[in-house]
mmCIF file of C-alpha atoms in Angstrom:
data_model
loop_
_atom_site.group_PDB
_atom_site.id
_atom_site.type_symbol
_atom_site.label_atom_id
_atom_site.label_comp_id
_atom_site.label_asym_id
_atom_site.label_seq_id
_atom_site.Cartn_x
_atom_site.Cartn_y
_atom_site.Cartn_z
ATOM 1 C CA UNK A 1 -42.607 7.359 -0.437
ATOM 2 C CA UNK A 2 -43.529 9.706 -3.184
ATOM 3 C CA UNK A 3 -40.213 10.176 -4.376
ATOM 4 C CA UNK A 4 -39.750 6.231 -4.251
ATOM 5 C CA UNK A 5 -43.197 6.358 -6.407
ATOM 6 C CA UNK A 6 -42.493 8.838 -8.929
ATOM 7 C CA UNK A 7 -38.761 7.301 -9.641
ATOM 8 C CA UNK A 8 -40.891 4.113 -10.450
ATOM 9 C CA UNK A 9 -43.006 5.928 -12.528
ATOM 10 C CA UNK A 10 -40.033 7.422 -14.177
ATOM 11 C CA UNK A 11 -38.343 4.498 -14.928
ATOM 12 C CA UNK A 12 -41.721 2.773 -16.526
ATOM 13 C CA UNK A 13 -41.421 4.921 -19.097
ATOM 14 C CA UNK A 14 -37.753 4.320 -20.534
ATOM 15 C CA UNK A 15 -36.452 1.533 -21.985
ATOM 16 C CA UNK A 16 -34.256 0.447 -18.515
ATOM 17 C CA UNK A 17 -37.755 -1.330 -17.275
ATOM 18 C CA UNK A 18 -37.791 -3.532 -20.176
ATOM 19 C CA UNK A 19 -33.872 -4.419 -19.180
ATOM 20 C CA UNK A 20 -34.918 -4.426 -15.469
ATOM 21 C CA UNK A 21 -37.193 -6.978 -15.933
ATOM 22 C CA UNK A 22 -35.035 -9.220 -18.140
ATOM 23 C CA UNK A 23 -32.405 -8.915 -15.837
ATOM 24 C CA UNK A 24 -34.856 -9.357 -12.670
ATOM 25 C CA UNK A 25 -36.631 -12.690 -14.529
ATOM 26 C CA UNK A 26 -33.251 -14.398 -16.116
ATOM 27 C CA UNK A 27 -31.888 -14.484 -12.001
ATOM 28 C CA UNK A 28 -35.168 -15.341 -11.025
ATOM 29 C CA UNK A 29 -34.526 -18.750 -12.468
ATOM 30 C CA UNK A 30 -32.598 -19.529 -9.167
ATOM 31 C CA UNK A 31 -32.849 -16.911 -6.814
ATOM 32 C CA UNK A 32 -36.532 -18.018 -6.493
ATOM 33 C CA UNK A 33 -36.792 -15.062 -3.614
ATOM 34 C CA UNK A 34 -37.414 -11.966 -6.158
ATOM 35 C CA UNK A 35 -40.574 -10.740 -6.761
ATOM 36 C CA UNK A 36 -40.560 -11.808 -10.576
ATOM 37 C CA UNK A 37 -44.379 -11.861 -10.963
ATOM 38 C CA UNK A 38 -45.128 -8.672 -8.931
ATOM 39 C CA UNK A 39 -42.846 -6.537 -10.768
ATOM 40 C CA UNK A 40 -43.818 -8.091 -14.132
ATOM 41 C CA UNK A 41 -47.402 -7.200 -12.817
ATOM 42 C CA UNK A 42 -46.727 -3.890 -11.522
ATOM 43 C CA UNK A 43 -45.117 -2.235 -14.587
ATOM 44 C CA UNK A 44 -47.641 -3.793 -16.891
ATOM 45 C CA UNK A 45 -50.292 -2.119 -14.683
ATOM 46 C CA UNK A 46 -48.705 1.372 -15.119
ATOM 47 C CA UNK A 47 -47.760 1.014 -19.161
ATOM 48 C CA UNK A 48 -51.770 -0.448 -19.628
ATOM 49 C CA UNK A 49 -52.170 3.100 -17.804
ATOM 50 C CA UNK A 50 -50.200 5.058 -19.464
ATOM 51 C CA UNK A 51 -49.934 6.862 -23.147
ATOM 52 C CA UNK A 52 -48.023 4.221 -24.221
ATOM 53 C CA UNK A 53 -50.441 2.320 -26.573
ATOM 54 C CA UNK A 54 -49.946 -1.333 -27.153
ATOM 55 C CA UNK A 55 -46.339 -1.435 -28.794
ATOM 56 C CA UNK A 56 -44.785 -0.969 -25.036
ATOM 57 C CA UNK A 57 -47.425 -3.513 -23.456
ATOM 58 C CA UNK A 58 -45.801 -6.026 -26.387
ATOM 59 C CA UNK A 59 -42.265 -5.579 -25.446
ATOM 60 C CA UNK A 60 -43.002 -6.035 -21.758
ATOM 61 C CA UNK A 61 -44.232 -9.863 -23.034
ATOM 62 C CA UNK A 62 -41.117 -10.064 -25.125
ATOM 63 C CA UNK A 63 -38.726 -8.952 -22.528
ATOM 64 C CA UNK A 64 -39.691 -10.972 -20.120
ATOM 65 C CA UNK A 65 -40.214 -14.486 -22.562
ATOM 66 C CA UNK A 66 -35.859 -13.624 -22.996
ATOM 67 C CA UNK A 67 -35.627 -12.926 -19.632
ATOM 68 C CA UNK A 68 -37.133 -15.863 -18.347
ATOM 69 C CA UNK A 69 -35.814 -18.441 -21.337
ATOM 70 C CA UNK A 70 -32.323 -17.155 -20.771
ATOM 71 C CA UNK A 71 -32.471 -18.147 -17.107
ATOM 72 C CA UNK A 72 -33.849 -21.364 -17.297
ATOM 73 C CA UNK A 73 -30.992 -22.572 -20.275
ATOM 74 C CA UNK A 74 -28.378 -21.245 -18.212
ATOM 75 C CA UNK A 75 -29.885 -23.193 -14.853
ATOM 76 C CA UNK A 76 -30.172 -26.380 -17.555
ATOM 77 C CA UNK A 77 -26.273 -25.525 -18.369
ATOM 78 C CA UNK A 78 -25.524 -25.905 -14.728
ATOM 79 C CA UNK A 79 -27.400 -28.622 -13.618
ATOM 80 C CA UNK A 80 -26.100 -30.725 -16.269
ATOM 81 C CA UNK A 81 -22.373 -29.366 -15.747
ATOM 82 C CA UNK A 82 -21.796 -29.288 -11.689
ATOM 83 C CA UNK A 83 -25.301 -31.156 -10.628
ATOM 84 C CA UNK A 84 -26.419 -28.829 -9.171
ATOM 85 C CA UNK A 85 -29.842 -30.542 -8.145
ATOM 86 C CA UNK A 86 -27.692 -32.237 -5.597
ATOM 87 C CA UNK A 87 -25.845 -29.575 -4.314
ATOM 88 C CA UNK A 88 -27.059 -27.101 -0.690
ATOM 89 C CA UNK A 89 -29.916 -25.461 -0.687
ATOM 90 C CA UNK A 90 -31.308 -27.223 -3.822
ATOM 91 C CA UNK A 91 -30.735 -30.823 -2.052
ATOM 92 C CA UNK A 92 -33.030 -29.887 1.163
ATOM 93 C CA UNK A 93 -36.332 -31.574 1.792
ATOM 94 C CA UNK A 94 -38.620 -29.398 0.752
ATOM 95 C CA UNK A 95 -37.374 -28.775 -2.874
ATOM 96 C CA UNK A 96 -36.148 -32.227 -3.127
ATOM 97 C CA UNK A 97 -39.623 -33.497 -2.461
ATOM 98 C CA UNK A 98 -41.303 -31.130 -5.076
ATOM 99 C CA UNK A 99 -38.566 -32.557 -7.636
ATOM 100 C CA UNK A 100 -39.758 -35.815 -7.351
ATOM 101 C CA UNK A 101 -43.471 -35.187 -7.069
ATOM 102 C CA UNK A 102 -43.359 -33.660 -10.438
ATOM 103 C CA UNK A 103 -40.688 -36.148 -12.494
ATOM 104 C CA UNK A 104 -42.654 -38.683 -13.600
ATOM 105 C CA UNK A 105 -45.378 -35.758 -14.930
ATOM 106 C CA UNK A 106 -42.717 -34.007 -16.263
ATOM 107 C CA UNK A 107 -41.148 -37.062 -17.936
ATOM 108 C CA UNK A 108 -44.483 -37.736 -19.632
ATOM 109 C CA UNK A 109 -45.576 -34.225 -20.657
ATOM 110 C CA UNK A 110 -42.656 -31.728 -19.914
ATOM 111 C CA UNK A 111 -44.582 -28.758 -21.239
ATOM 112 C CA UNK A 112 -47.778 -28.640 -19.709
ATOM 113 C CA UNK A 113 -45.726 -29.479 -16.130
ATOM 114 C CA UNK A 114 -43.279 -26.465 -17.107
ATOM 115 C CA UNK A 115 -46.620 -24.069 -17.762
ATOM 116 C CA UNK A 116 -47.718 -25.373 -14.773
ATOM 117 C CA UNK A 117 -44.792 -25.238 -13.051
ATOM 118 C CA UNK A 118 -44.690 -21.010 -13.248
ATOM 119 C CA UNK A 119 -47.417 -20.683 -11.099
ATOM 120 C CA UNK A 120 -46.691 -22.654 -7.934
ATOM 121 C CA UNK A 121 -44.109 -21.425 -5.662
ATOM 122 C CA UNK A 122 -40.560 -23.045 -6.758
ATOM 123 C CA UNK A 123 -42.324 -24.538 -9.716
ATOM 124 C CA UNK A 124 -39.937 -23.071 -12.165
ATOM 125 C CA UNK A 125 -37.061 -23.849 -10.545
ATOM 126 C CA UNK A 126 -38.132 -27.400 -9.830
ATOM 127 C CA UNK A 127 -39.261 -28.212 -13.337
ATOM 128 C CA UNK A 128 -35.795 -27.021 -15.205
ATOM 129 C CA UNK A 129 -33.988 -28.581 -12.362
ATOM 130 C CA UNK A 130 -36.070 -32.423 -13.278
ATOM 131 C CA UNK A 131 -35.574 -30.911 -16.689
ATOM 132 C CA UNK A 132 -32.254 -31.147 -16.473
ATOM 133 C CA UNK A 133 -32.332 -34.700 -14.497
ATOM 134 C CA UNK A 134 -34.496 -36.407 -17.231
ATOM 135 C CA UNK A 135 -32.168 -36.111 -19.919
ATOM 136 C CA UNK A 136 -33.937 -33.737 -21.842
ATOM 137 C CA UNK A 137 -32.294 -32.439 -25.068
ATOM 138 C CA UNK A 138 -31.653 -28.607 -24.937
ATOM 139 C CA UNK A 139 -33.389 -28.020 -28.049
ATOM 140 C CA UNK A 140 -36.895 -29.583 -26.361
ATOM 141 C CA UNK A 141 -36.057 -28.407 -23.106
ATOM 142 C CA UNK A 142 -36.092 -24.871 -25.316
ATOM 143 C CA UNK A 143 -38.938 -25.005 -26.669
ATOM 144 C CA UNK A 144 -40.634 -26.292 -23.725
ATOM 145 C CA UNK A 145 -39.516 -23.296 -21.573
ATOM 146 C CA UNK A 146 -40.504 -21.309 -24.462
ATOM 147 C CA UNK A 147 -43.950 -22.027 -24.425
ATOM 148 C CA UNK A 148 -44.629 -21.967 -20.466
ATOM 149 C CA UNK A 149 -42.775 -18.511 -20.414
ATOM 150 C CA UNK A 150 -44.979 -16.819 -23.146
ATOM 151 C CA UNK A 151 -47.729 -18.203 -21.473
ATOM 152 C CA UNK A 152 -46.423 -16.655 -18.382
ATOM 153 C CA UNK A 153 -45.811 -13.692 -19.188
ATOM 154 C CA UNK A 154 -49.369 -13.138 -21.218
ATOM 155 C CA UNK A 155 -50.775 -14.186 -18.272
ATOM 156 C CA UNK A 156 -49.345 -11.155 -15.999
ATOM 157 C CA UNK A 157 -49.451 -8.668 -18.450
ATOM 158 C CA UNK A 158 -52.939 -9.891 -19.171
ATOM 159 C CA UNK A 159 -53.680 -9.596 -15.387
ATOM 160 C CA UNK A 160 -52.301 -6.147 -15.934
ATOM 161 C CA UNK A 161 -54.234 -5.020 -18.765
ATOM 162 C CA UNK A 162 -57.346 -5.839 -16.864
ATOM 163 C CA UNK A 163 -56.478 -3.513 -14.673
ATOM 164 C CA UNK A 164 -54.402 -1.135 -15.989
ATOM 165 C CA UNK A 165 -57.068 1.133 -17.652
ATOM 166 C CA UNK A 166 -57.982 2.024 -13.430
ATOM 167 C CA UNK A 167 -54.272 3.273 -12.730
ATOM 168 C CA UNK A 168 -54.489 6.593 -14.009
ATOM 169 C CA UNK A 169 -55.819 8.222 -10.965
ATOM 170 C CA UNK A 170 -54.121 5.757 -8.390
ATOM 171 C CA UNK A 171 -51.552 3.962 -9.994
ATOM 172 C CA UNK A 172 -50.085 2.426 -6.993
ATOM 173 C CA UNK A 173 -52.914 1.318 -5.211
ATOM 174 C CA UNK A 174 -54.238 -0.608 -8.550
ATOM 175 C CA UNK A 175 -50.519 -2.224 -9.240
ATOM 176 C CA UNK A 176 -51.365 -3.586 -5.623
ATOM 177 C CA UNK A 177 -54.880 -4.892 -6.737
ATOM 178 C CA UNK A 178 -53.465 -6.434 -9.605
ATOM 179 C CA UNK A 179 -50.313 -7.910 -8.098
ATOM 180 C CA UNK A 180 -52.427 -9.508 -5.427
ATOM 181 C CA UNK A 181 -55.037 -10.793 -8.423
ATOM 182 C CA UNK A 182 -52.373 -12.508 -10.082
ATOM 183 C CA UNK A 183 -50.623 -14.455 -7.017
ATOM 184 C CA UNK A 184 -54.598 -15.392 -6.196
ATOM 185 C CA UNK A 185 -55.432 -16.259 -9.226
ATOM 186 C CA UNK A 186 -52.065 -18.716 -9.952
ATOM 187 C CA UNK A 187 -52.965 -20.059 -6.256
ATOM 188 C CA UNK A 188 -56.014 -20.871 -7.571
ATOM 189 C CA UNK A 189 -54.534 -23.025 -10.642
ATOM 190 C CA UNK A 190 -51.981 -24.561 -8.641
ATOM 191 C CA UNK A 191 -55.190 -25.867 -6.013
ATOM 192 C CA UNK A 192 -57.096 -26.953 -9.635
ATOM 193 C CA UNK A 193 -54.146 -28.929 -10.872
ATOM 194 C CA UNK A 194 -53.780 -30.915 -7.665
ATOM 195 C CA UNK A 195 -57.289 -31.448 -7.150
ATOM 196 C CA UNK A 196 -57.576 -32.733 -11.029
ATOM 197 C CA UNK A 197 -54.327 -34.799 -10.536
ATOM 198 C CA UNK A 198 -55.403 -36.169 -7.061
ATOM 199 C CA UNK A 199 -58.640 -37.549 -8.454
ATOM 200 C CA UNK A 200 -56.847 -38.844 -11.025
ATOM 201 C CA UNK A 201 -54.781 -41.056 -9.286
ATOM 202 C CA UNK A 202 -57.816 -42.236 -7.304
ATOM 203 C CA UNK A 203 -59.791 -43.173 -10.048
ATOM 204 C CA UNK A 204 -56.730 -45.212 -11.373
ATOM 205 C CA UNK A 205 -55.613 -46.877 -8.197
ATOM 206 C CA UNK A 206 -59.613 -47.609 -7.945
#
């Protein structure tokens, strides 16, 4: 475990995090299984702690806006090219439903449904997917992605500045704190969303 820990810690402070997390984040547009937001989290938690200053904090935001932006143009790429969206495990039930539960939204205001869409489970995936579906341009569909990803990404490292200033002594433990914090707290917007939309609808079918 401590030589698991300290090759983290070793790797936080080279550039190969920065390409870690790119890499980790531009996959993560499909393969909806990695822990994007934790490790986004976690190595903002230990740069906040480190000697690092602000410049490193920065690049982590930047890294991760590519990251993320390159993923969801190539997804938009291969929706539109194979259709996807209708192909195995992107067909079943569960993500078919969350497709259309969001299209109209996203049809009507594409970006606040694709900031929203990063902090629901399968929200980013879903929302370039219906991106793709509703004929959005690629230069939009850019820009839109571009704007829920900074977002995004401010948002975890912002989660990991609040915290980060507590990792000196137990770095781990407080990456754990923090990663936990930010999955609550995008819960939490998720529930708020729903509950706002939900009341919505009632007061228009009313």
């Amino acid at each position: 475990m401590d030589a698991a820990q300290e090759m983290v810690l070793q790797l936080v402070g080279t550039p190969w995090a920065f390409l870690v997390v790119g890499l980790v984040l531009a996959v993560g547009s499909v393969a909806v299984f990695l822990p994007s937001q934790a490790l986004v989290v976690a190595i903002g938690t230990l740069l906040v702690g480190g000697d690092g200053g602000f410049l490193p904090v920065l690049v982590l935001v930047v890294a991760a806006t590519i990251g993320m932006v390159l993923g969801d143009v190539a997804l938009w790429h291969l929706a539109r090219t194979v259709d996807l969206g209708s192909r195995s495990w992107f067909s079943r039930p569960k993500v078919r439903k969350a497709r259309e539960s969001i299209d109209a939204r996203y049809r009507k205001a594409p970006g606040r449904i694709a900031v929203l869409g990063r902090f629901i489970p399968m929200g980013r995936l879903t929302t370039n997917l219906v991106g793709a579906d509703s004929g959005l341009d690629l230069r939009r569909f850019l820009v839109t992605c571009l704007v829920a990803d900074v977002v995004w990404a401010a948002y975890c490292v912002g989660i990991a500045a609040a915290t980060g200033s507590w990792s000196r002594d137990q770095p781990f433990l407080v990456t754990t704190l923090a990663v936990v914090a930010s999955i609550l707290l995008g819960l939490a917007i998720s529930a708020v969303e729903k509950a706002v939309r939900r009341r919505s609808e009632a007061t228009a079918a009313a």
